[in-house]
Amino acid sequence: MIRTAKAHWEGNLKEGKGTISTQSGVLESTNYSFKTRFEEGEKGTNPEELLAAAHAGCFTMAASSMLNAKGFTAKILDTEATLTMEGLSITGIHLNITGGAQGTSAEDFATIVKDAEKNCLISKVLNIPITAEVHFKI
């Protein structure tokens, strides 16, 4: 499987702007710029926000898959990924998941979440601390 995305940029770093598009078309010429990356109030995205979104999605799918492997089906899983930056370095991602599945306990769900935290595809490629917080709810 191969996935592609494209970025286009015009101008210098601080006043320039660009667009990001994905193969699927979900992002199509989506605005990104220095302002959307480092300042508030500008509509658009940035690489760090996209990484957090990708990680939240991958982690949640991994938790669902791991529940399925144990014979359970998630009722609802909601994840918020909080990416932390210091200067120009990403220093960590915290995953906050709420959910569960009928027949599982809070402890079972927490164990599955810890496994997903370490083993989702995005977690595996990141060389930063990754933590997860579990809120069991069915």
CSV table of C-alpha atoms in Angstrom, one decimal:
chain,number,residue,atom,x,y,z
A,1,MET,CA,0.0,0.0,0.0
A,2,ILE,CA,1.2,3.5,-0.9
A,3,ARG,CA,-0.4,6.7,0.3
A,4,THR,CA,0.5,10.2,-1.0
A,5,ALA,CA,0.1,13.8,0.0
A,6,LYS,CA,1.3,16.9,-1.7
A,7,ALA,CA,2.4,20.3,-0.3
A,8,HIS,CA,2.7,23.5,-2.3
A,9,TRP,CA,4.4,26.7,-0.9
A,10,GLU,CA,4.9,30.2,-2.1
A,11,GLY,CA,7.0,33.0,-0.6
A,12,ASN,CA,9.2,33.2,2.4
A,13,LEU,CA,8.6,31.4,5.7
A,14,LYS,CA,6.9,34.1,7.7
A,15,GLU,CA,4.7,35.7,5.0
A,16,GLY,CA,4.4,32.8,2.7
A,17,LYS,CA,1.6,30.4,2.5
A,18,GLY,CA,0.9,27.0,1.1
A,19,THR,CA,-1.6,24.3,0.5
A,20,ILE,CA,-1.7,20.6,1.5
A,21,SER,CA,-3.7,18.0,-0.5
A,22,THR,CA,-4.2,14.2,0.1
A,23,GLN,CA,-4.6,11.4,-2.3
A,24,SER,CA,-8.1,10.7,-1.0
A,25,GLY,CA,-9.2,14.3,-1.6
A,26,VAL,CA,-10.2,14.8,2.0
A,27,LEU,CA,-7.7,17.6,2.1
A,28,GLU,CA,-7.8,19.5,-1.1
A,29,SER,CA,-5.6,22.6,-1.3
A,30,THR,CA,-6.0,23.1,2.5
A,31,ASN,CA,-4.3,26.3,3.7
A,32,TYR,CA,-1.2,26.1,5.9
A,33,SER,CA,1.3,28.8,6.8
A,34,PHE,CA,3.6,30.2,9.4
A,35,LYS,CA,0.5,31.9,11.0
A,36,THR,CA,-1.5,28.6,11.1
A,37,ARG,CA,1.5,26.9,12.6
A,38,PHE,CA,2.6,29.4,15.2
A,39,GLU,CA,-0.1,32.0,15.7
A,40,GLU,CA,-3.8,32.0,16.5
A,41,GLY,CA,-6.7,33.3,14.5
A,42,GLU,CA,-5.7,32.1,11.0
A,43,LYS,CA,-7.9,29.5,9.3
A,44,GLY,CA,-5.9,26.5,8.1
A,45,THR,CA,-3.9,23.6,9.4
A,46,ASN,CA,-0.2,22.8,10.2
A,47,PRO,CA,2.0,19.7,10.1
A,48,GLU,CA,1.8,19.2,13.9
A,49,GLU,CA,-2.0,19.3,13.9
A,50,LEU,CA,-2.1,16.8,11.1
A,51,LEU,CA,0.3,14.5,12.9
A,52,ALA,CA,-1.9,14.7,16.1
A,53,ALA,CA,-5.0,13.9,14.0
A,54,ALA,CA,-3.2,10.9,12.3
A,55,HIS,CA,-2.0,9.6,15.6
A,56,ALA,CA,-5.5,9.9,17.2
A,57,GLY,CA,-7.1,8.1,14.3
A,58,CYS,CA,-4.4,5.3,14.2
A,59,PHE,CA,-4.5,4.8,17.9
A,60,THR,CA,-8.3,4.6,18.1
A,61,MET,CA,-8.4,2.1,15.2
A,62,ALA,CA,-5.7,0.0,16.9
A,63,ALA,CA,-7.6,-0.1,20.2
A,64,SER,CA,-10.7,-1.2,18.3
A,65,SER,CA,-8.8,-3.9,16.5
A,66,MET,CA,-7.3,-5.1,19.8
A,67,LEU,CA,-10.8,-5.2,21.3
A,68,ASN,CA,-12.0,-7.3,18.3
A,69,ALA,CA,-9.1,-9.7,18.7
A,70,LYS,CA,-10.3,-10.4,22.2
A,71,GLY,CA,-13.9,-11.0,21.0
A,72,PHE,CA,-15.3,-7.5,21.9
A,73,THR,CA,-16.7,-4.7,19.8
A,74,ALA,CA,-16.2,-1.1,20.8
A,75,LYS,CA,-19.5,0.7,21.4
A,76,ILE,CA,-17.8,4.1,21.1
A,77,LEU,CA,-14.2,5.2,21.2
A,78,ASP,CA,-13.3,8.9,21.4
A,79,THR,CA,-9.7,10.0,21.4
A,80,GLU,CA,-8.0,13.4,21.7
A,81,ALA,CA,-4.3,13.6,20.9
A,82,THR,CA,-2.4,16.5,22.4
A,83,LEU,CA,0.9,17.2,20.7
A,84,THR,CA,3.4,19.3,22.7
A,85,MET,CA,6.1,21.4,21.2
A,86,GLU,CA,9.0,23.2,22.8
A,87,GLY,CA,10.6,25.6,20.4
A,88,LEU,CA,10.9,23.7,17.1
A,89,SER,CA,10.8,20.2,18.7
A,90,ILE,CA,7.9,18.0,19.2
A,91,THR,CA,8.4,16.7,22.7
A,92,GLY,CA,5.5,14.3,23.2
A,93,ILE,CA,1.9,13.2,22.4
A,94,HIS,CA,-0.7,12.5,25.0
A,95,LEU,CA,-3.6,10.3,23.9
A,96,ASN,CA,-6.8,10.7,25.9
A,97,ILE,CA,-9.3,7.9,25.1
A,98,THR,CA,-12.9,7.5,26.3
A,99,GLY,CA,-14.9,4.3,25.6
A,100,GLY,CA,-15.0,0.6,26.0
A,101,ALA,CA,-16.9,-2.5,25.0
A,102,GLN,CA,-19.7,-4.6,26.6
A,103,GLY,CA,-18.1,-7.4,28.6
A,104,THR,CA,-14.8,-5.7,29.2
A,105,SER,CA,-13.7,-4.3,32.5
A,106,ALA,CA,-12.0,-1.0,33.1
A,107,GLU,CA,-8.7,-2.9,33.7
A,108,ASP,CA,-9.1,-4.9,30.5
A,109,PHE,CA,-9.7,-1.8,28.5
A,110,ALA,CA,-6.7,0.0,30.1
A,111,THR,CA,-4.5,-3.0,29.2
A,112,ILE,CA,-5.7,-2.9,25.6
A,113,VAL,CA,-5.2,0.9,25.4
A,114,LYS,CA,-1.6,0.6,26.7
A,115,ASP,CA,-0.9,-2.0,23.9
A,116,ALA,CA,-2.5,0.3,21.3
A,117,GLU,CA,-0.4,3.2,22.7
A,118,LYS,CA,2.8,1.3,21.9
A,119,ASN,CA,1.8,-0.6,18.8
A,120,CYS,CA,-0.3,1.6,16.5
A,121,LEU,CA,1.6,2.3,13.3
A,122,ILE,CA,2.0,6.1,14.1
A,123,SER,CA,3.3,5.4,17.6
A,124,LYS,CA,5.9,3.0,16.2
A,125,VAL,CA,7.4,5.6,13.9
A,126,LEU,CA,7.6,8.4,16.4
A,127,ASN,CA,10.7,8.8,18.5
A,128,ILE,CA,9.1,10.9,21.3
A,129,PRO,CA,7.3,10.1,24.6
A,130,ILE,CA,3.8,8.9,24.1
A,131,THR,CA,1.3,8.6,26.9
A,132,ALA,CA,-2.3,7.5,27.1
A,133,GLU,CA,-5.1,8.3,29.6
A,134,VAL,CA,-8.0,5.9,29.8
A,135,HIS,CA,-11.6,6.8,30.6
A,136,PHE,CA,-13.7,3.6,30.7
A,137,LYS,CA,-17.3,4.2,29.6
A,138,ILE,CA,-19.8,1.8,28.0
